[in-house]
Coordinates of C-alpha atoms in Angstrom, one line a residue:
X1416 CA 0.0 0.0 0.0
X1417 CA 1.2 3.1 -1.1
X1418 CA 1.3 6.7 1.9
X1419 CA -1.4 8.2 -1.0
X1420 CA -3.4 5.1 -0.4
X1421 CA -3.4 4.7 3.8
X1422 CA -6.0 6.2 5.7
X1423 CA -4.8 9.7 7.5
X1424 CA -2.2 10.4 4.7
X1425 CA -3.4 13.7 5.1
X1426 CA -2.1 16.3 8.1
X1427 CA -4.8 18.7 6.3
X1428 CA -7.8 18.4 7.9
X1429 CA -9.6 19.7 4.6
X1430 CA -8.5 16.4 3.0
X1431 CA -9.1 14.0 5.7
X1432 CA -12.8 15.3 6.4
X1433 CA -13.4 15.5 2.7
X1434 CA -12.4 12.1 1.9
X1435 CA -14.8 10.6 4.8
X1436 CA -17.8 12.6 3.9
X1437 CA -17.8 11.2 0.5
X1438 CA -17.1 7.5 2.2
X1439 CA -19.8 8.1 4.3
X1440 CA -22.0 10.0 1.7
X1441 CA -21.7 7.4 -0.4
X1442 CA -22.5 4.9 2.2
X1443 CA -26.0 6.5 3.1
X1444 CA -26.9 7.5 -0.8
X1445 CA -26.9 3.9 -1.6
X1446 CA -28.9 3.0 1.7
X1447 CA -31.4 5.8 0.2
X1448 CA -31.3 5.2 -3.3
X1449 CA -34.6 2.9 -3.2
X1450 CA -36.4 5.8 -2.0
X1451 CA -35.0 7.9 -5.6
X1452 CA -33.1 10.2 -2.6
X1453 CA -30.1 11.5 -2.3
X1454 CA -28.9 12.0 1.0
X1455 CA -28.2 15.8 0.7
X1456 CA -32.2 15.6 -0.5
X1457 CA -33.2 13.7 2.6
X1458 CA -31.6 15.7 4.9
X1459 CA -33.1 18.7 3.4
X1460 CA -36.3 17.0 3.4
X1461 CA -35.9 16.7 7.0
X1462 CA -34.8 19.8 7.6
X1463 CA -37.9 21.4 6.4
X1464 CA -40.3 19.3 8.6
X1465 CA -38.6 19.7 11.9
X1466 CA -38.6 23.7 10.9
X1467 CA -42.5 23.8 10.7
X1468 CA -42.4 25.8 7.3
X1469 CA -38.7 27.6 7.5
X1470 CA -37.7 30.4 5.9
X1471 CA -35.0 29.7 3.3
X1472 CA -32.6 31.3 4.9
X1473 CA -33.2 29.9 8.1
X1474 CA -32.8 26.2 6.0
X1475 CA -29.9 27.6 4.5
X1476 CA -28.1 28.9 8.1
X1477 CA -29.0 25.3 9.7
X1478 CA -27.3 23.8 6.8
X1479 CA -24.4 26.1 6.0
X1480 CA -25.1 26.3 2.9
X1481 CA -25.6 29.5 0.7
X1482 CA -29.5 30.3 -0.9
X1483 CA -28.1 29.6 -4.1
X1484 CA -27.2 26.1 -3.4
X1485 CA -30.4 25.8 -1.4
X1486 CA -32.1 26.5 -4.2
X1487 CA -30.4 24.3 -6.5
X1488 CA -31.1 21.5 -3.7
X1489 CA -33.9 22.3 -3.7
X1490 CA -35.3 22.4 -7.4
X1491 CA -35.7 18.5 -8.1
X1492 CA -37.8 18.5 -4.9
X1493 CA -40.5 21.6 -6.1
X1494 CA -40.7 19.9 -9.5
X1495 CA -41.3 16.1 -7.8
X1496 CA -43.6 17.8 -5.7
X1497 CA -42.2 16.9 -2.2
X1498 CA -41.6 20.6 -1.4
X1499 CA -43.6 24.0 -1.9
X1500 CA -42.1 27.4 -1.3
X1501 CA -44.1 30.6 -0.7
X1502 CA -44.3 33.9 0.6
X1503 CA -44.3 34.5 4.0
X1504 CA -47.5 36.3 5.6
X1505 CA -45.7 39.2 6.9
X1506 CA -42.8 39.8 4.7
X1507 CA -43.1 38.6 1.3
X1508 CA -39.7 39.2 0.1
X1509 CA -39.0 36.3 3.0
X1510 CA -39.4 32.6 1.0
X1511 CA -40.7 30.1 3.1
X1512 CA -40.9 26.2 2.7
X1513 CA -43.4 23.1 3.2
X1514 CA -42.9 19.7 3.0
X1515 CA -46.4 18.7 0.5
X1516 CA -48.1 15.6 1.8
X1517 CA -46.6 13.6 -0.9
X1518 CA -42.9 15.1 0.7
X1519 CA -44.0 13.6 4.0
X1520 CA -44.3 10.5 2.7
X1521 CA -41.1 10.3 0.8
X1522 CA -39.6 11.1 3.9
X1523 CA -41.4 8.6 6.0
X1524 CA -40.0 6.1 3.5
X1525 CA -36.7 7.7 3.6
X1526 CA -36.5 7.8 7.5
X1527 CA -37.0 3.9 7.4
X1528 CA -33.8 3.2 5.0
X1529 CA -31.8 5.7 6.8
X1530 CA -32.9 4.1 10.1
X1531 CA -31.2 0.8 8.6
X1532 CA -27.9 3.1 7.5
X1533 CA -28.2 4.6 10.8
X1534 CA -28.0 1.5 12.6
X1535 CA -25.5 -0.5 10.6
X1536 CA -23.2 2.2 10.9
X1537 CA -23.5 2.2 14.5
X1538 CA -22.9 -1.3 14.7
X1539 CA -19.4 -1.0 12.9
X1540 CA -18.5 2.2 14.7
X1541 CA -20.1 1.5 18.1
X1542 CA -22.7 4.1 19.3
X1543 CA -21.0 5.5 21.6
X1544 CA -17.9 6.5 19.0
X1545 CA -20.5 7.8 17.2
X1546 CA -22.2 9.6 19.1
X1547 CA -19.2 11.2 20.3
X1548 CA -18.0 11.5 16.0
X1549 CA -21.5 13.5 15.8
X1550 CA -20.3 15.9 18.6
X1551 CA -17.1 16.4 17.1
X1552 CA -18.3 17.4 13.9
X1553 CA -20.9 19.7 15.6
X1554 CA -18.2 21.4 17.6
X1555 CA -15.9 22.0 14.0
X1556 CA -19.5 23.3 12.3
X1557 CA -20.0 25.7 15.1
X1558 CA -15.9 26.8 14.6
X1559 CA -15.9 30.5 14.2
X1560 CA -13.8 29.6 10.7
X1561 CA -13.3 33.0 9.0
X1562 CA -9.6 34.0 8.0
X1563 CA -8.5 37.8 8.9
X1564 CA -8.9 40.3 6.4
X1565 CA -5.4 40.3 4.6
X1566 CA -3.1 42.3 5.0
X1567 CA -2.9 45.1 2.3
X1568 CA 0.4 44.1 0.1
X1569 CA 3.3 47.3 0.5

């Protein structure tokens, strides 16, 4: 085995967290993919019905993600019809979303394969590594990441 190919090559913590996000984006996509989800579309899904009709840029804020690739998320979901977005009452410039009762049942199947994922990955990682991998990652999202303006050049 070559350094490129053993796990933690990497001291950049860019690299190492990029490479296991796709391992483990790839793990739950195929444990979705009977349900025609992605799992950037299930957790979006989900997203949007534990927000009780969000604001986009509340959606977007919980995600870190910016509107524009909300909205790109989000497009294959309006035209399925799992998702609606409209005006909010008081502010109309201010998009809101809903999951459409056909949405809440793509997610009710959804939930059930990711339950599987869920638990299988559990298994191999113990729940309590896990659990503790969850906080982790939490902690880093919450990170205060922003770089210093630089420096104007003499």
């Amino acid at each position: 085995m070559t350094d490129v190919q053993q796990p933690g090559f990497s001291q950049c913590n860019n690299a190492t967290l990029r490479r296991t996000a796709r391992r483990l984006g790839r793990f739950y996509d195929d444990a979705l993919a009977p349900s025609g989800l992605k799992g950037t579309q299930f957790g979006l899904l989900f997203q949007i019905s534990v927000g009780g009709e969000p604001a986009m840029g509340a959606i977007a804020e919980a995600l870190i993600m910016d509107l524009s690739a909300l909205g790109h998320t989000l497009k294959p979901l309006v035209r399925d019809g799992y998702v609606e977005t409209f005006p909010d009452k008081v502010d109309r410039r201010v998009k809101r979303v809903r999951l459409t009762p056909t949405g809440q049942a793509k997610l009710d199947e959804a939930i059930k394969l990711w339950s599987v994922a869920q638990r299988q990955f559990e298994a191999m990682m113990g729940a309590e590594q896990a659990a503790k991998l969850r906080a982790t990652l939490d902690e880093v999202a919450a990170l205060n990441l922003e770089l210093p303006a630089a420096a104007p050049s003499s």
